[in-house]
Short mmCIF file of C-alpha atoms and ligand atoms in Angstrom, two decimals:
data_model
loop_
_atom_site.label_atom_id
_atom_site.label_comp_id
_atom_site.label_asym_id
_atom_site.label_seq_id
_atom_site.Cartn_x
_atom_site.Cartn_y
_atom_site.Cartn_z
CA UNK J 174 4.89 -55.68 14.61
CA UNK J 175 2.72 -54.42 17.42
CA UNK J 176 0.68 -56.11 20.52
CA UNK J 177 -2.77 -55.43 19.64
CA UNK J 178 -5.70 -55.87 21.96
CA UNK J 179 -8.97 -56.81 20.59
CA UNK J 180 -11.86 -56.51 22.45
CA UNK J 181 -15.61 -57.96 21.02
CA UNK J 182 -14.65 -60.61 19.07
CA UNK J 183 -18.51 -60.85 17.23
CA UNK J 184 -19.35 -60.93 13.67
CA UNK J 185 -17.25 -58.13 12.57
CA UNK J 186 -14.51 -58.30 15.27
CA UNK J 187 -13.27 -61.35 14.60
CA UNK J 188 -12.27 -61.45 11.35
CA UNK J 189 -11.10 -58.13 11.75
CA UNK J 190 -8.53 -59.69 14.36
CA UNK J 191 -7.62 -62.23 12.17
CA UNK J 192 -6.44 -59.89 9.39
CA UNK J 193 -4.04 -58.71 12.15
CA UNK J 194 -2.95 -61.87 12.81
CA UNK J 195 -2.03 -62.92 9.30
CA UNK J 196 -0.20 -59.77 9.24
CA UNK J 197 2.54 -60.69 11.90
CA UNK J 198 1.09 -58.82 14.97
CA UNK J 199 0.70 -60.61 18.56
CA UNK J 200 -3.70 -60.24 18.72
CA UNK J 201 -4.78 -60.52 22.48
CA UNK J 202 -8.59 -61.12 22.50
CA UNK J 203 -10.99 -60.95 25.00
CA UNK J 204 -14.74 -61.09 24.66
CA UNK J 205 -18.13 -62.11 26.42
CA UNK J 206 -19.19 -65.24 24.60
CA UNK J 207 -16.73 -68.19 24.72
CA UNK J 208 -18.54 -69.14 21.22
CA UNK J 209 -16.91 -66.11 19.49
CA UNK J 210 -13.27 -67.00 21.20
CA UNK J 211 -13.24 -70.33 19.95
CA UNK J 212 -13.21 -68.97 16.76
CA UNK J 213 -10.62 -66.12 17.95
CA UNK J 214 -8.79 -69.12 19.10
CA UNK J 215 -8.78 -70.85 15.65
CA UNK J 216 -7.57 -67.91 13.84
CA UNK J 217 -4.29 -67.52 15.73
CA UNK J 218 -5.85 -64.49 18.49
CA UNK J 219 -4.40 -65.17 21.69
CA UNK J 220 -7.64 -65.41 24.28
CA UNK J 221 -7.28 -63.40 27.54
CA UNK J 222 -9.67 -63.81 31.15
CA UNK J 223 -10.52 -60.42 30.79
CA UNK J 224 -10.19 -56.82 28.76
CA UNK J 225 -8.04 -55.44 31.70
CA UNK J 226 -5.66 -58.89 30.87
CA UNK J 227 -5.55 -58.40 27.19
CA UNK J 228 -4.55 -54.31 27.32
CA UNK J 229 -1.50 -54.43 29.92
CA UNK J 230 1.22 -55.62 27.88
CA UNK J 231 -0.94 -53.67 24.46
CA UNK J 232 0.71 -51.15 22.12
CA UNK J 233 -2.83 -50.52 20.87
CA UNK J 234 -6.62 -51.40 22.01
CA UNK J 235 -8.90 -52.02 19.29
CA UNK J 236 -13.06 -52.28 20.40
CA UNK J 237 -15.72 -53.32 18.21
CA UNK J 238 -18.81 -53.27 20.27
CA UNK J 239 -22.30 -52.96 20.00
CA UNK J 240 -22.84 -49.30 20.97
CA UNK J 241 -21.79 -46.07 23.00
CA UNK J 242 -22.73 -47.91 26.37
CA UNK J 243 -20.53 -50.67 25.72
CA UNK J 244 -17.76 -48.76 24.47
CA UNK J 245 -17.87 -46.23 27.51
CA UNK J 246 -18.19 -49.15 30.14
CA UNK J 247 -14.47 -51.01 28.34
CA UNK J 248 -13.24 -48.03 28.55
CA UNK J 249 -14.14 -46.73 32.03
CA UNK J 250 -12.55 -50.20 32.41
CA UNK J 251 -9.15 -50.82 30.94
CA UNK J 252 -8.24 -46.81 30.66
CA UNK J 253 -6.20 -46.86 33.78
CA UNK J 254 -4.71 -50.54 33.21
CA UNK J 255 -3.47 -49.99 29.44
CA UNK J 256 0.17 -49.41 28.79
CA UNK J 257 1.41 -45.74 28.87
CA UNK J 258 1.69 -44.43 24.99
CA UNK J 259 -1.44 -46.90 24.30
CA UNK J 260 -3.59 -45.90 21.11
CA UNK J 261 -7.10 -46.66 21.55
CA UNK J 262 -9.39 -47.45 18.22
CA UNK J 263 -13.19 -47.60 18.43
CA UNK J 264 -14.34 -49.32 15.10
CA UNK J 265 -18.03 -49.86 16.69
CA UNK J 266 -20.49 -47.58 14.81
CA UNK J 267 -22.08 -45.33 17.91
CA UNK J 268 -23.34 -42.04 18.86
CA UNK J 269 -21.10 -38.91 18.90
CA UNK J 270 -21.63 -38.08 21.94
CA UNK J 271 -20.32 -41.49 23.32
CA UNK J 272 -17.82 -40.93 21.34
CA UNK J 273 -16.62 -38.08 22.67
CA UNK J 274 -16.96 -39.05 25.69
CA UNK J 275 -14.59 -42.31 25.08
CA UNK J 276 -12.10 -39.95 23.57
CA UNK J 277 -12.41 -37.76 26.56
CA UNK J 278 -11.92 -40.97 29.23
CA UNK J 279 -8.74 -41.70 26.96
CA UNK J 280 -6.73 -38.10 27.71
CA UNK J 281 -7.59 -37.92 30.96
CA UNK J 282 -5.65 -41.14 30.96
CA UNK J 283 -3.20 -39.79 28.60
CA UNK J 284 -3.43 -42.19 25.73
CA UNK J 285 -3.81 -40.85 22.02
CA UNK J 286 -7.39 -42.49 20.76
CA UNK J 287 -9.46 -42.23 17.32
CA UNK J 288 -13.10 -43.69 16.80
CA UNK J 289 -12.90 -45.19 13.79
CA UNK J 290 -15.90 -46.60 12.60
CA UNK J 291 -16.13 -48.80 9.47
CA UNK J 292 -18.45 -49.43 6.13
CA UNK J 293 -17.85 -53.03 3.93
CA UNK J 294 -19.79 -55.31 6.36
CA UNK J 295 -18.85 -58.65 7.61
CA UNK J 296 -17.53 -59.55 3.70
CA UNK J 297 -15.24 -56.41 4.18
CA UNK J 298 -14.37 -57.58 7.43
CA UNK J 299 -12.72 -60.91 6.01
CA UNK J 300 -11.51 -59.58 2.77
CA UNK J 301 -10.11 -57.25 4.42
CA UNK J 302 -11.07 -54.43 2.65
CA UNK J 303 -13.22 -52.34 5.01
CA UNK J 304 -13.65 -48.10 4.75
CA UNK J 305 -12.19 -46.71 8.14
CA UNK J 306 -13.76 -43.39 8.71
CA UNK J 307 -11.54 -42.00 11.51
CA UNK J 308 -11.60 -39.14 13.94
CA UNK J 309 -8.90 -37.63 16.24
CA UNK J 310 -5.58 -35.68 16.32
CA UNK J 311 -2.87 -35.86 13.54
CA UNK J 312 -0.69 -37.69 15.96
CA UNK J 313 -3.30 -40.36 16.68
CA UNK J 314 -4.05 -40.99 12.42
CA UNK J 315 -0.36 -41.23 11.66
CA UNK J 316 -0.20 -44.21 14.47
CA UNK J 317 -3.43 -45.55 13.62
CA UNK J 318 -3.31 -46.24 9.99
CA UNK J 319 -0.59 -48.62 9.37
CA UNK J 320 -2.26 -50.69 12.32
CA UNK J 321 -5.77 -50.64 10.09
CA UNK J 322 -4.04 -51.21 6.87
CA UNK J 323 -4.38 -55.10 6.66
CA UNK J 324 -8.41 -54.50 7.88
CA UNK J 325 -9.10 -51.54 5.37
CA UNK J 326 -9.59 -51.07 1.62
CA UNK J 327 -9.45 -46.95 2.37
CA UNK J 328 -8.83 -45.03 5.31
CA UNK J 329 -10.06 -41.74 5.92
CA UNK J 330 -9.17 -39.24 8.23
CA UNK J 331 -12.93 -36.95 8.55
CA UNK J 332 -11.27 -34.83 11.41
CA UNK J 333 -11.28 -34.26 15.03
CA UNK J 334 -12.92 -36.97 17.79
CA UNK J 335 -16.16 -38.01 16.72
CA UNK J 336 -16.16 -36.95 13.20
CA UNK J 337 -15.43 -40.65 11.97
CA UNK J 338 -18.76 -41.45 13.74
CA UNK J 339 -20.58 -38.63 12.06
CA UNK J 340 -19.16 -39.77 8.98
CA UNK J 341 -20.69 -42.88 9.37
CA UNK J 342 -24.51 -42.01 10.34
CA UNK J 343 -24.20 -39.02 7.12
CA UNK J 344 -23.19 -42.10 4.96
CA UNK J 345 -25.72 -44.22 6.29
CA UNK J 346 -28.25 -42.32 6.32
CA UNK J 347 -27.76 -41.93 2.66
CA UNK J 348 -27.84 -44.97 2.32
CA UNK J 349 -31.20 -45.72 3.38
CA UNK J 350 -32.96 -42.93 1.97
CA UNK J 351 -31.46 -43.69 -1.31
CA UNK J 352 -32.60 -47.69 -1.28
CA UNK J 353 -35.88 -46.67 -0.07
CA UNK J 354 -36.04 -43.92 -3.40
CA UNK J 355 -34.59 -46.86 -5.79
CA UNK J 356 -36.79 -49.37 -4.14
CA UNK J 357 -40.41 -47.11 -4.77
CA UNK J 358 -38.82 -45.98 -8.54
CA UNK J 359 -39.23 -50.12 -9.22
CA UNK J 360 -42.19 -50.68 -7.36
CA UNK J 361 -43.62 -48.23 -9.41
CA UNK J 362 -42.11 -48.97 -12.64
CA UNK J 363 -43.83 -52.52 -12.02
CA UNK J 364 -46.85 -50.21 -11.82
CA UNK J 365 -46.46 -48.54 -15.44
CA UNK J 366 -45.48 -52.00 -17.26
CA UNK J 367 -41.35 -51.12 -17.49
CA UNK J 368 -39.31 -53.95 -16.69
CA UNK J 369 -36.93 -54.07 -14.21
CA UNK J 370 -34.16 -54.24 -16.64
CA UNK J 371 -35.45 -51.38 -18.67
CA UNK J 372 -35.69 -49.18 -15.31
CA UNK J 373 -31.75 -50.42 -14.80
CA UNK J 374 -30.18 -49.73 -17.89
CA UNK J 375 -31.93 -46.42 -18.03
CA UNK J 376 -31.05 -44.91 -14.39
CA UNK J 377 -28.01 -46.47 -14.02
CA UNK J 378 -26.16 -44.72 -16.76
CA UNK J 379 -28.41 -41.36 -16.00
CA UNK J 380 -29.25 -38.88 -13.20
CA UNK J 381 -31.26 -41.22 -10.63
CA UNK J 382 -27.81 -43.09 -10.87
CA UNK J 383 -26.51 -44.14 -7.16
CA UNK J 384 -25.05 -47.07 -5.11
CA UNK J 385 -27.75 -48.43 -3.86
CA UNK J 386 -29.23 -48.92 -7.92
CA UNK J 387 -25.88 -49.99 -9.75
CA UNK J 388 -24.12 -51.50 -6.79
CA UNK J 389 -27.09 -53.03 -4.90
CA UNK J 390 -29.97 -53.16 -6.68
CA UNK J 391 -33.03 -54.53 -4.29
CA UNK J 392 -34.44 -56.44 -7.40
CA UNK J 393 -33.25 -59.80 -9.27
CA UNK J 394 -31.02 -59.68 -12.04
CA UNK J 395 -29.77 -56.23 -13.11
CA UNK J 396 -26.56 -56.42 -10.25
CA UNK J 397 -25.87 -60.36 -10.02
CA UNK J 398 -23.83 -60.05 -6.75
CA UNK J 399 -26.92 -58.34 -4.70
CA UNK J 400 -28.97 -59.74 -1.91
CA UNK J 401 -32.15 -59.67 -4.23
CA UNK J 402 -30.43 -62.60 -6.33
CA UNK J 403 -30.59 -64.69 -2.53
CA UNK J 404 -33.82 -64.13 -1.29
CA UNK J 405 -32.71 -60.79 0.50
CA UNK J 406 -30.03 -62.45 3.09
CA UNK J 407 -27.61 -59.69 4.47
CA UNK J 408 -25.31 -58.68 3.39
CA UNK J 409 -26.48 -55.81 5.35
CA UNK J 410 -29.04 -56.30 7.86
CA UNK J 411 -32.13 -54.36 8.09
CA UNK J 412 -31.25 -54.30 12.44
CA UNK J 413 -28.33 -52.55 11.48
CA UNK J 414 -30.08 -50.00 8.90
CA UNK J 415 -32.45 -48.56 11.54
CA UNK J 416 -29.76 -48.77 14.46
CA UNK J 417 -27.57 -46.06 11.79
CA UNK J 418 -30.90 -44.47 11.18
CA UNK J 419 -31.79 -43.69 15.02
CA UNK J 420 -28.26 -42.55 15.37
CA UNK J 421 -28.49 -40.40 12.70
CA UNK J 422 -31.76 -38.79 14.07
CA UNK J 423 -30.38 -38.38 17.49
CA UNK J 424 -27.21 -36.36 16.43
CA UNK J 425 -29.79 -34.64 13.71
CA UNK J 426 -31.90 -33.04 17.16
CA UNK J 427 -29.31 -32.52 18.98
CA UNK J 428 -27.44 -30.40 16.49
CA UNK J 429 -30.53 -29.23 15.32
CA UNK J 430 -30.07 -30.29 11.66
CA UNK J 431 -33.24 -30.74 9.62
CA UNK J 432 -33.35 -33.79 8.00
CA UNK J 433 -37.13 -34.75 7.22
CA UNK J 434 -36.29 -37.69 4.69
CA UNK J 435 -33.93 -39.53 7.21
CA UNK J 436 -36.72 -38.85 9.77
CA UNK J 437 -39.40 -40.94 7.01
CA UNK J 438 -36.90 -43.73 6.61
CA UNK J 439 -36.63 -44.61 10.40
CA UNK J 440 -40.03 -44.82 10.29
CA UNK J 441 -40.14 -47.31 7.45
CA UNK J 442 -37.38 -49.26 8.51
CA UNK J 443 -38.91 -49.19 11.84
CA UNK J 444 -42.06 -50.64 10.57
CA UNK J 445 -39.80 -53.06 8.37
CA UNK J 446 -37.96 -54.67 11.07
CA UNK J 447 -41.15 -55.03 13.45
CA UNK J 448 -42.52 -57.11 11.02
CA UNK J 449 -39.80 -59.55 11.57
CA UNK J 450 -37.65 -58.74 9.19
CA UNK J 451 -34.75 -57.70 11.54
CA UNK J 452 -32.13 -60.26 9.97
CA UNK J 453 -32.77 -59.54 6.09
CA UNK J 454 -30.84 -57.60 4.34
CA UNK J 455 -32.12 -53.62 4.26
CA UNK J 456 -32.65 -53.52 0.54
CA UNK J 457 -35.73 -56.42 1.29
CA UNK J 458 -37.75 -52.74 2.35
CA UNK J 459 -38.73 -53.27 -1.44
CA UNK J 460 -41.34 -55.76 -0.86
CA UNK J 461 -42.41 -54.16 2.52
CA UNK J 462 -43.32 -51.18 -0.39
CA UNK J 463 -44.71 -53.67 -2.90
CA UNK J 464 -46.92 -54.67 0.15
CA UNK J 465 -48.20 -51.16 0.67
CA UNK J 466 -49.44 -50.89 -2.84
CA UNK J 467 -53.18 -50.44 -3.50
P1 NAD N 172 -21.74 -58.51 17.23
O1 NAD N 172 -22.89 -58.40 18.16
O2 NAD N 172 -21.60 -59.72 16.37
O3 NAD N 172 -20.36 -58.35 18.06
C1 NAD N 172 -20.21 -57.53 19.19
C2 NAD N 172 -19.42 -58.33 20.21
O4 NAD N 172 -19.13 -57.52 21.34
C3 NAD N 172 -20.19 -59.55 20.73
O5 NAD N 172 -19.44 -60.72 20.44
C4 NAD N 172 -20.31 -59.29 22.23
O6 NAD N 172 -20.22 -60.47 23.02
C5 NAD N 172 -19.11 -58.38 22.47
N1 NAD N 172 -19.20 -57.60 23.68
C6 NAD N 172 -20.23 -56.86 24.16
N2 NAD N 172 -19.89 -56.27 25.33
C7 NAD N 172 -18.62 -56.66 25.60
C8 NAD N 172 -17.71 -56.40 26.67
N3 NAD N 172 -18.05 -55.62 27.70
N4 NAD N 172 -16.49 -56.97 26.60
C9 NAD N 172 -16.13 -57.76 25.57
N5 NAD N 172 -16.95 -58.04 24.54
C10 NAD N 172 -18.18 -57.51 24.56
O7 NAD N 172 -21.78 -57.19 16.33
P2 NAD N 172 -21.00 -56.92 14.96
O8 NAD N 172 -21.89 -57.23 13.81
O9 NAD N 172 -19.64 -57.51 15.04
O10 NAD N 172 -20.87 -55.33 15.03
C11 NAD N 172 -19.94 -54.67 15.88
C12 NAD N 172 -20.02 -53.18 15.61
O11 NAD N 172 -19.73 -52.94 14.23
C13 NAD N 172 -21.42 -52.57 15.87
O12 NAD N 172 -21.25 -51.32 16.45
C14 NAD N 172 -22.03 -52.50 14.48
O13 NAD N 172 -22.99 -51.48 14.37
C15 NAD N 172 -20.79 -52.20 13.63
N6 NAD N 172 -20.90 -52.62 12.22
C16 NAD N 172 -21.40 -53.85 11.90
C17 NAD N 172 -21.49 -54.20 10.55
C18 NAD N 172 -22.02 -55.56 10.15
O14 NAD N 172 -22.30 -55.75 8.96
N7 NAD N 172 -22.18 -56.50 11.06
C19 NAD N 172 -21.06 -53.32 9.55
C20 NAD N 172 -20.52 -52.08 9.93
C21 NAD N 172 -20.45 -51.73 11.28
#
């Protein structure tokens, strides 16, 4: 069993370090807000005065932060106080180029490092069965992913530092184009007189067939389980679909990909969330459609 250090103990982090915990390792947390290490506290993580305190004695530094600027500040931090042989994992979903950079601060320091961002969401997170999308060396993966094992569902090795990040904003980015397309196919159907359950049983067994219908359909009733059964609570929240969207569209200029369709649904998630809707869950963009009708 390893000493793990756990640093941003929020909404995802948390139950993340708990997994760990109820698999035998020794979880040293350490995070801003003494709400979030109460509940650390609770589920058996070990609470340390600072992230320099929690990665001396580490075999491995996990991070799940909000983005690149927090991850490159921890590790501008801790880089020269972690134990030599440290692995570093960064689970927080940021840009490439911060990511990069992180993996660059970690072999100057000579520690192995992966970024190793994650899809499932906060449910994932405490079932324990999150996607790990994971960039780095060979060496790095083969240490890595028993360590993830009790957090993940799958694990996925996408290829060198960074590429679990771009893996994640490709994904994403899917993602929202494809609820926006399944969310206009309804609000149109509505349009012609076809029921919602006619429009299901239809595409979901033909070619317009894709997660965001079967698995997460953005209207009541076809998919019992999704957030259009609960009034649209995440879930996954509409904050979180634009902040994949923008990173998606700032690695799309500066690799110079063109990717018009991602470029339209930052826009309308953009307009979504400034309407207040920054906590519902992303597939809610339905009625900010409905709403557009004329
Ligand atoms: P969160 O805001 O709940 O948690 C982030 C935590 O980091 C906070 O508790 C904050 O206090 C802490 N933090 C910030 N700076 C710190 C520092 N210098 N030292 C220690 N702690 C610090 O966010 P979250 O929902 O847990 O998401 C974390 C990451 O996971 C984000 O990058 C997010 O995009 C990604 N993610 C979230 C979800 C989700 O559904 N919530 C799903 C997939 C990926």
């Amino acid at each position: 069993m390893a000493s793990i250090a756990f640093i941003g103990l929020g909404n995802m982090g948390n139950p993340m370090a708990a997994n760990l915990v109820k698999a035998g390792h020794t979880v040293l947390g350490f995070d801003l807000v003494t709400e979030n290490l109460e509940t650390a506290t609770r589920n058996g993580v070990t609470v340390m005065a600072s992230a320099a305190a929690a990665v001396k004695d580490a075999d491995v530094v996990i991070t799940m932060l909000p983005a690149g600027k927090h991850v490159l500040s921890v590790y501008a931090d801790i880089a020269a106080k972690a134990r030599k042989g440290a692995l570093l994992i960064d689970s927080s979903t940021i840009d490439v180029e911060s990511a990069r950079k992180a993996h660059d601060i970690a072999s100057e320091h000579g520690l192995l490092s992966i970024d190793a961002p994650v899809s499932g969401g906060v449910g994932g997170a405490e079932a324990g069965t999150l996607t790990f999308m994971a960039g780095g060396s060979a060496d790095a993966f083969a240490r890595a992913s028993p360590i993830l094992e009790p957090m993940a569902g799958r694990v996925v090795h996408c290829g060198d530092g960074g590429a679990g990040q771009a893996a994640k904003i490709c994904n994403n980015m899917i993602l929202g184009i494809s609820m926006i397309a399944v969310g206009e196919a309804f609000v149109l159907a509505e349009k012609l007189g076809l029921s919602h359950q006619a429009l299901f049983d239809v595409a979901s067994t033909s070619s317009g067939q894709c997660w965001s219908l079967t698995s997460y359909c953005p209207v009541p009733g076809p998919v019992p389980a999704s957030p259009a059964n609960r009034d649209y609570k995440p879930g996954f929240a509409a904050a979180l679909m634009l902040k994949d969207l923008k990173l998606a569209q700032e690695a799309a200029q500066s690799a110079g990909a063109a990717t018009p369709l991602g470029a339209e649904a930052t826009q309308l998630y953009t307009l979504f969330n400034a309407m207040g809707h920054e906590g519902s869950d992303f597939s809610g963009i339905i009625n900010f459609l409905r709403g557009k009708q004329s």
